[in-house]
Amino acid sequence: MDLILSNARVIGAEEDATDIGIAGGRIAAIERGLAADGAEIIDLGGRLVSPGFVETHIHLDKSCILDRVKSEKGDLEEAITEAAKAKATFTPEDVHARAARTLEKSILQGTTHMRTHLEVDPGVGLRSLEGVLPLLKQYAWAIDLQICVFPQEGLLNNPGTDELLVESLKRGCKAIGGAPYVDSDPVGQIDRIFELARKYDVDVDFHLDFGPTADGMTYDHVCRRTEQYQYGGRVAVGHVTKATSLSPAGCDAMAQRMADAGVALTVLPSTDLYLMGRGHTHDYNLTRGVVPAHRLLHHGVNCSLSSNNILNPFTPFGDCSQMRMANLYANVCQVGKQADMRECFAMVTQRPAKMMRLAEYGLAAGKSADLVVLDSQSPEMAVAELSPVLYAFKRGRKTVSRQPAVLHRPQ
Ligand SMILES: [Zn+2]
C-alpha cells in the first residue's frame, strides 16, 4: 500500500475508528490494524472521512466578474443582461484565469468531482469553452471536471446558438442543459435539447422553472420526454423555484412524477435566496424560493445541492464550499431531525455522484481514493457545525491539507 489513513471514522460506520489502505490510487482495504512497509501513514485522530464533495451545478465561465457588472435590482433579468454585457468582452485567457481561480477554491473546499455549466451564444461564441476546456487536463490531478453546455440567453429565439451547442458537443462536452424559461418557446427548447442529448449520447441538466409563481411549469414536459426516450437517471433539473409556490399536495404530485420518470433535482440555495422575492413592494414576508428537497427525497427523487454562481450578478457570494451549501439549505429549509441533516451531507456527496453516474465513487475497497477528511465525527454534525476540510485526496494523492485552528490560552 502507498498510503494508510489510520484512526479514520468512515462515513456510514462512524461508531468505531478504522484504517483505510490506499494502493495505486484506489481504496485497497478498510479495516483496523493495517500496516505496510514503506507506506505513508496519516493518523486522523478519529476524524470523519467521506468521499469527496461533488458539485453538479456551478458556472466557472462567468465566475468572479463582480468588478465589471452592476447589481442594483438584483433580479434574474438584470443578472442576465449584465452577464451578457460582460460576456461580450470575455477572451479565452480571461475565462481561463477566472475559472482556474474558482476551480482552485473548490478543490481547497474538498470538491473532487464537478459538472460546470457553460454558456454558448452568438455573443460569446466558443470563447468561454476555449477558456475552460484546458482546465480538464490541467487540474485532473485534483478534480474530475465535466462541462455541461447550455444556452443562457435562449435557443429558439437566438439564431446561431444551436450551431454553437453542436460544436461544443463535438469538442467533448459531456452534458447539455438549457434555461427554457428565458426562451420564446420553452417546450420547443426542451425538445431540441433532448434531441441533441440523444444524438451525442450525453446527459441532460436543465435550469428549470425559475420564477415567483407556479404558472407555466415545464417539469412535466421534461418528465414526459425522459420517459419517452428512456433517459431516466440521466436527467436533472436545477432551481425549480416555482415549486415553492405549489400547495403541499401539488409539490407531492410533482415529486412523485419526477421520481417515477427518474428526473433528479438540484437545489441552488444561495442563488435562489438572492434572486427570488425581488420586485416586491415591501420588505417583509419575502419569498425564499428554496425548494424543500427533503419533501422530494421522501418520494424517491434524487436531490442534490450545489453552489451555482460565484461572485457575479446572479450571486455576489461564493467560497465554493459544498459544506456551506448544505448548512445554508438546512437552515433555510428548517431541517432539524438528525436523519434529515444526514441527508444534507448526502446531497453534496453520494447523491450528486449518483446523478452524475460516477461508478468509481464511494468509500469501499476498489473505489477511486477520492476522499476528504473533515474535522468532525459524523456527517450530521459536520453540516451543523460547518466543519472544515483538513485533507483532500485525489486518486490516493494528497491534494489539500489544512491545520485545525489552535487556541492560544494565556499561560
Ligand atoms: Zn446555473
Coordinates of C-alpha atoms and ligand atoms in Angstrom, one line a residue:
M1 CA 0.0 0.0 0.0
D2 CA 1.1 3.6 -0.7
L3 CA -0.9 5.4 2.0
I4 CA -2.7 4.4 5.2
L5 CA -5.2 6.8 6.7
S6 CA -5.2 5.4 10.3
N7 CA -7.7 6.1 13.0
A8 CA -10.4 7.2 10.5
R9 CA -14.1 7.5 11.1
V10 CA -15.6 6.1 7.9
I11 CA -18.9 7.6 6.9
G12 CA -21.6 5.0 7.3
A13 CA -19.7 3.2 10.0
E14 CA -18.8 6.1 12.3
E15 CA -19.1 4.2 15.6
D16 CA -15.6 3.0 15.6
A17 CA -12.4 4.4 14.1
T18 CA -10.7 2.2 11.5
D19 CA -7.9 2.3 8.9
I20 CA -8.1 3.0 5.2
G21 CA -5.4 1.5 3.0
I22 CA -4.8 3.0 -0.5
A23 CA -2.8 1.4 -3.3
G24 CA -2.5 2.5 -6.9
G25 CA -4.9 5.4 -6.4
R26 CA -7.7 3.1 -5.2
I27 CA -9.0 2.0 -1.8
A28 CA -7.4 -1.3 -1.1
A29 CA -8.8 -2.1 2.3
I30 CA -10.9 -0.7 5.1
E31 CA -10.1 -2.5 8.4
R32 CA -8.4 -2.0 11.7
G33 CA -4.7 -2.5 12.2
L34 CA -3.5 -2.0 8.6
A35 CA 0.3 -1.9 8.2
A36 CA 2.6 -1.9 5.1
D37 CA 6.3 -1.4 4.6
G38 CA 7.1 2.0 3.1
A39 CA 3.5 3.3 3.1
E40 CA 2.9 6.8 4.3
I41 CA 0.7 6.8 7.4
I42 CA -1.5 9.8 8.3
D43 CA -3.2 9.5 11.8
L44 CA -6.6 11.2 11.5
G45 CA -7.3 11.1 15.2
G46 CA -10.8 9.7 14.8
R47 CA -11.9 12.3 12.3
L48 CA -14.6 11.8 9.6
V49 CA -13.6 10.5 6.1
S50 CA -16.0 10.8 3.3
P51 CA -15.8 10.5 -0.5
G52 CA -15.1 14.0 -1.9
F53 CA -17.7 16.6 -2.5
V54 CA -19.5 16.6 -5.8
E55 CA -20.6 19.9 -7.4
T56 CA -23.0 19.3 -10.3
H57 CA -24.1 22.9 -10.9
I58 CA -21.5 25.7 -10.9
H59 CA -20.7 28.3 -13.5
L60 CA -16.9 28.6 -13.8
D61 CA -17.0 30.7 -17.0
K62 CA -18.9 33.7 -15.5
S63 CA -17.4 33.5 -12.0
C64 CA -15.5 36.4 -10.4
I65 CA -16.9 39.3 -12.5
L66 CA -18.3 41.5 -9.8
D67 CA -15.8 44.2 -10.7
R68 CA -17.4 44.6 -14.2
V69 CA -21.1 44.4 -13.5
K70 CA -23.8 46.2 -11.6
S71 CA -26.3 44.6 -9.4
E72 CA -28.9 47.2 -8.4
K73 CA -32.2 45.4 -8.9
G74 CA -30.7 42.1 -8.0
D75 CA -33.2 40.1 -10.2
L76 CA -32.8 37.5 -12.8
E77 CA -33.3 39.9 -15.7
E78 CA -30.7 42.3 -14.6
A79 CA -28.2 39.4 -13.9
I80 CA -28.7 38.0 -17.4
T81 CA -28.4 41.5 -19.0
E82 CA -25.3 42.3 -17.0
A83 CA -23.6 39.0 -17.6
A84 CA -24.4 39.3 -21.3
K85 CA -22.6 42.6 -21.4
A86 CA -19.6 41.2 -19.6
K87 CA -19.5 38.1 -21.8
A88 CA -19.1 40.3 -24.9
T89 CA -15.6 41.2 -23.6
F90 CA -14.6 37.7 -22.5
T91 CA -11.4 36.2 -24.0
P92 CA -10.4 32.6 -23.6
E93 CA -7.4 33.8 -21.5
D94 CA -9.7 35.8 -19.2
V95 CA -12.2 33.0 -18.8
H96 CA -9.3 30.5 -18.1
A97 CA -7.8 32.7 -15.4
R98 CA -11.1 33.3 -13.5
A99 CA -12.3 29.7 -13.9
A100 CA -9.0 28.4 -12.6
R101 CA -9.3 30.7 -9.6
T102 CA -12.8 29.3 -8.8
L103 CA -11.8 25.8 -9.5
E104 CA -8.8 26.0 -7.1
K105 CA -11.2 27.4 -4.4
S106 CA -13.5 24.4 -5.0
I107 CA -10.5 22.0 -4.7
L108 CA -9.5 23.6 -1.4
Q109 CA -13.0 23.0 -0.1
G110 CA -12.7 19.3 -0.8
T111 CA -14.6 19.0 -4.1
T112 CA -13.2 16.1 -6.2
H113 CA -15.9 16.0 -9.0
M114 CA -17.6 18.8 -10.8
R115 CA -20.0 19.5 -13.6
T116 CA -19.6 23.1 -14.7
H117 CA -22.4 24.7 -16.7
L118 CA -21.0 26.7 -19.6
E119 CA -22.7 29.2 -21.9
V120 CA -22.6 29.5 -25.7
D121 CA -24.4 32.0 -27.8
P122 CA -23.6 34.4 -30.7
G123 CA -22.3 37.0 -28.2
V124 CA -19.6 34.9 -26.5
G125 CA -19.2 32.3 -29.3
L126 CA -16.9 29.5 -28.1
R127 CA -14.5 31.7 -26.2
S128 CA -15.7 30.5 -22.8
L129 CA -15.4 26.9 -23.9
E130 CA -11.9 27.5 -25.2
G131 CA -11.0 29.1 -21.8
V132 CA -12.4 26.2 -19.7
L133 CA -11.6 23.1 -21.8
P134 CA -7.8 23.1 -21.0
L135 CA -8.7 23.0 -17.2
L136 CA -10.0 19.4 -17.6
K137 CA -6.4 18.2 -18.1
Q138 CA -4.6 20.9 -16.1
Y139 CA -6.5 20.1 -12.9
A140 CA -7.0 16.4 -13.4
W141 CA -4.6 15.8 -10.5
A142 CA -7.2 17.2 -8.1
I143 CA -10.7 17.1 -9.7
D144 CA -12.7 15.3 -12.4
L145 CA -14.3 18.2 -14.4
Q146 CA -17.1 17.8 -16.9
I147 CA -18.7 20.5 -19.0
C148 CA -22.5 20.9 -19.5
V149 CA -23.0 23.3 -22.3
F150 CA -26.2 25.4 -22.4
P151 CA -27.9 28.5 -23.9
Q152 CA -28.4 31.0 -21.1
E153 CA -30.0 33.6 -23.5
G154 CA -32.4 31.3 -25.2
L155 CA -32.1 28.9 -28.1
L156 CA -35.0 29.1 -30.5
N157 CA -35.1 32.9 -30.1
N158 CA -31.4 33.3 -30.6
P159 CA -30.2 32.3 -34.1
G160 CA -26.7 30.8 -34.3
T161 CA -26.9 29.3 -30.8
D162 CA -27.9 25.8 -32.0
E163 CA -24.7 25.5 -34.1
L164 CA -22.6 26.5 -31.2
L165 CA -24.2 23.8 -29.0
V166 CA -23.5 21.2 -31.6
E167 CA -19.9 22.3 -32.0
S168 CA -19.4 22.2 -28.2
L169 CA -20.7 18.7 -28.0
K170 CA -18.3 17.7 -30.8
R171 CA -15.5 19.2 -28.8
G172 CA -16.2 17.0 -25.8
C173 CA -18.9 18.5 -23.6
K174 CA -20.4 15.5 -21.7
A175 CA -23.8 17.1 -20.8
I176 CA -26.2 19.5 -22.3
G177 CA -28.5 21.9 -20.4
G178 CA -30.9 24.7 -21.0
A179 CA -32.9 27.5 -19.5
P180 CA -36.3 27.1 -21.2
Y181 CA -37.9 29.9 -19.0
V182 CA -35.9 32.6 -21.0
D183 CA -36.8 31.1 -24.4
S184 CA -39.6 32.3 -26.6
D185 CA -40.6 28.7 -26.9
P186 CA -39.8 26.8 -23.6
V187 CA -41.2 23.5 -24.7
G188 CA -39.5 23.8 -28.1
Q189 CA -36.2 24.3 -26.3
I190 CA -36.7 21.3 -24.1
D191 CA -37.4 19.1 -27.2
R192 CA -34.4 20.4 -29.1
I193 CA -32.1 19.8 -26.1
F194 CA -33.3 16.2 -25.7
E195 CA -32.8 15.7 -29.5
L196 CA -29.2 16.9 -29.2
A197 CA -28.6 14.8 -26.0
R198 CA -29.7 11.7 -27.7
K199 CA -27.7 12.3 -30.9
Y200 CA -24.5 12.9 -28.9
D201 CA -25.3 10.4 -26.1
V202 CA -24.9 12.9 -23.3
D203 CA -26.8 13.6 -20.1
V204 CA -29.3 16.4 -19.6
D205 CA -29.2 19.0 -16.9
F206 CA -31.7 21.9 -17.2
H207 CA -32.1 25.2 -15.4
L208 CA -35.9 24.8 -15.0
D209 CA -39.0 26.5 -13.7
F210 CA -37.3 29.5 -12.2
G211 CA -39.9 32.1 -11.2
P212 CA -42.1 33.6 -8.5
T213 CA -45.3 31.8 -9.2
A214 CA -46.3 28.2 -10.1
D215 CA -47.7 29.3 -13.5
G216 CA -46.4 27.6 -16.7
M217 CA -44.2 24.9 -15.1
T218 CA -42.5 22.7 -17.6
Y219 CA -41.2 19.8 -15.3
D220 CA -44.0 17.6 -16.5
H221 CA -42.8 18.0 -20.1
V222 CA -39.2 17.1 -19.1
C223 CA -40.6 14.0 -17.3
R224 CA -42.6 13.1 -20.4
R225 CA -39.5 13.3 -22.7
T226 CA -37.4 11.5 -20.2
E227 CA -39.8 8.6 -20.1
Q228 CA -40.3 8.6 -23.9
Y229 CA -36.6 8.4 -24.6
Q230 CA -35.8 6.1 -21.6
Y231 CA -33.5 8.7 -20.2
G232 CA -34.4 8.1 -16.6
G233 CA -31.4 8.6 -14.3
R234 CA -29.7 10.8 -16.9
V235 CA -31.8 14.0 -16.4
A236 CA -31.5 16.7 -13.8
V237 CA -33.3 20.0 -13.3
G238 CA -32.0 22.9 -11.2
H239 CA -33.7 25.7 -9.3
V240 CA -37.4 24.8 -9.9
T241 CA -38.2 27.7 -7.6
K242 CA -41.8 27.8 -8.9
A243 CA -42.4 24.7 -6.9
T244 CA -42.2 26.8 -3.7
S245 CA -45.5 28.4 -4.8
L246 CA -47.2 25.0 -5.1
S247 CA -49.5 23.7 -2.4
P248 CA -48.1 20.8 -0.4
A249 CA -50.3 18.4 -2.4
G250 CA -49.1 20.0 -5.6
C251 CA -45.4 19.6 -4.5
D252 CA -46.0 16.0 -3.6
A253 CA -47.6 15.3 -7.0
M254 CA -44.5 16.9 -8.7
A255 CA -42.2 14.8 -6.6
Q256 CA -44.0 11.6 -7.5
R257 CA -43.9 12.5 -11.2
M258 CA -40.1 13.2 -11.1
A259 CA -39.4 10.1 -9.0
D260 CA -41.4 7.9 -11.5
A261 CA -39.6 9.4 -14.5
G262 CA -36.1 9.3 -12.9
V263 CA -35.5 13.1 -13.1
A264 CA -33.2 14.5 -10.3
L265 CA -33.4 17.9 -8.7
T266 CA -30.6 20.3 -7.9
V267 CA -31.3 23.0 -5.3
L268 CA -29.2 26.1 -5.5
P269 CA -29.9 27.8 -2.2
S270 CA -27.5 30.7 -2.4
T271 CA -28.7 31.9 -5.9
D272 CA -32.4 31.2 -5.2
L273 CA -32.3 33.2 -1.9
Y274 CA -30.6 36.1 -3.7
L275 CA -32.7 36.3 -6.9
M276 CA -36.1 35.3 -5.6
G277 CA -38.5 37.7 -3.9
R278 CA -37.4 40.7 -6.0
G279 CA -40.0 43.1 -7.3
H280 CA -42.0 43.0 -4.1
T281 CA -43.2 46.4 -2.9
H282 CA -42.4 45.6 0.7
D283 CA -39.5 44.2 2.7
Y284 CA -41.4 41.6 4.8
N285 CA -42.7 38.1 4.2
L286 CA -40.4 37.8 1.2
T287 CA -40.4 34.6 -1.0
R288 CA -37.3 32.5 -0.2
G289 CA -37.7 30.2 -3.3
V290 CA -35.6 27.4 -2.0
V291 CA -37.3 24.1 -2.8
P292 CA -37.6 21.8 0.3
A293 CA -35.6 18.9 -1.2
H294 CA -36.5 16.6 1.7
R295 CA -40.1 16.6 0.6
L296 CA -39.0 15.3 -2.8
L297 CA -36.4 12.9 -1.3
H298 CA -39.1 11.2 0.7
H299 CA -40.9 10.4 -2.6
G300 CA -37.7 8.9 -4.1
V301 CA -36.4 11.8 -6.1
N302 CA -32.6 12.0 -6.2
C303 CA -31.8 15.5 -4.9
S304 CA -28.5 17.4 -4.6
L305 CA -27.3 20.9 -3.5
S306 CA -24.8 23.0 -5.5
S307 CA -23.2 26.4 -5.5
N308 CA -24.3 27.6 -8.9
N309 CA -22.8 31.1 -9.2
I310 CA -19.7 32.5 -7.6
L311 CA -19.1 36.3 -7.3
N312 CA -21.3 37.5 -10.2
P313 CA -24.6 39.4 -10.6
F314 CA -26.6 36.1 -10.1
T315 CA -25.0 35.6 -6.7
P316 CA -22.5 38.1 -5.4
F317 CA -21.2 35.5 -2.8
G318 CA -19.2 32.3 -3.0
D319 CA -16.5 30.4 -1.3
C320 CA -17.2 27.2 -3.4
S321 CA -17.9 25.3 -0.2
Q322 CA -20.4 22.5 -0.6
M323 CA -20.4 22.2 3.2
R324 CA -21.7 25.8 3.4
M325 CA -24.4 25.0 0.8
A326 CA -25.6 22.0 3.0
N327 CA -25.6 24.2 6.1
L328 CA -27.4 27.1 4.3
Y329 CA -30.0 24.8 2.8
A330 CA -30.6 23.1 6.2
N331 CA -31.0 26.5 7.9
V332 CA -33.4 27.9 5.3
C333 CA -35.5 24.8 4.9
Q334 CA -35.6 24.3 8.7
V335 CA -34.0 20.9 8.8
G336 CA -33.7 19.7 12.3
K337 CA -34.0 15.9 12.5
Q338 CA -30.7 14.2 12.6
A339 CA -31.6 11.8 9.8
D340 CA -32.6 14.7 7.6
M341 CA -29.4 16.6 8.5
R342 CA -27.5 13.5 7.4
E343 CA -29.3 13.7 4.0
C344 CA -28.0 17.2 3.7
F345 CA -24.5 15.8 3.7
A346 CA -25.5 13.1 1.2
M347 CA -26.9 15.8 -1.1
V348 CA -23.3 17.2 -1.5
T349 CA -21.6 13.7 -1.8
Q350 CA -23.3 10.4 -2.7
R351 CA -26.5 11.8 -4.2
P352 CA -24.8 14.2 -6.8
A353 CA -22.4 11.3 -7.5
K354 CA -25.4 9.2 -8.4
M355 CA -26.8 12.0 -10.5
M356 CA -23.5 12.1 -12.5
R357 CA -23.3 8.3 -12.6
L358 CA -19.8 8.2 -11.1
A359 CA -19.1 4.5 -11.0
E360 CA -15.7 4.9 -9.3
Y361 CA -17.1 7.0 -6.4
G362 CA -17.6 5.7 -2.9
L363 CA -15.9 4.6 0.3
A364 CA -15.3 0.9 -0.4
A365 CA -12.5 -1.4 -1.5
G366 CA -11.9 -1.0 -5.2
K367 CA -13.3 2.6 -5.5
S368 CA -11.1 5.5 -6.5
A369 CA -9.4 7.1 -3.5
D370 CA -11.1 10.5 -3.9
L371 CA -11.5 11.4 -0.2
V372 CA -12.0 14.3 2.2
V373 CA -11.2 14.4 5.9
L374 CA -13.4 16.7 8.0
D375 CA -12.7 18.0 11.5
S376 CA -15.9 16.2 12.7
Q377 CA -17.1 12.8 13.8
S378 CA -20.4 12.5 11.9
P379 CA -21.9 13.9 8.7
E380 CA -24.8 15.5 10.6
M381 CA -22.5 17.3 13.0
A382 CA -20.3 18.4 10.1
V383 CA -23.3 20.1 8.5
A384 CA -24.5 21.6 11.7
E385 CA -21.0 22.9 12.7
L386 CA -19.7 23.7 9.2
S387 CA -16.6 21.5 9.9
P388 CA -13.5 22.5 7.9
V389 CA -11.9 20.2 5.4
L390 CA -8.5 19.1 6.8
Y391 CA -7.4 16.9 3.9
A392 CA -8.4 16.1 0.4
F393 CA -7.1 13.2 -1.7
K394 CA -7.5 12.5 -5.5
R395 CA -6.8 9.0 -6.7
G396 CA -4.8 8.5 -3.4
R397 CA -2.6 11.5 -3.7
K398 CA -2.9 14.3 -1.1
T399 CA -4.1 17.5 -2.9
V400 CA -5.1 19.6 0.1
S401 CA -4.1 19.9 3.7
R402 CA -5.2 22.4 6.4
Q403 CA -4.3 22.7 10.1
P404 CA -7.1 22.8 12.6
A405 CA -7.3 26.2 14.3
V406 CA -5.4 26.4 17.7
L407 CA -6.4 28.3 20.8
H408 CA -3.5 30.2 22.4
R409 CA -4.6 30.3 26.0
P410 CA -2.9 32.6 28.5
Q411 CA -0.2 30.8 30.5
Ligands
ZN1 ZN -27.0 27.7 -13.0

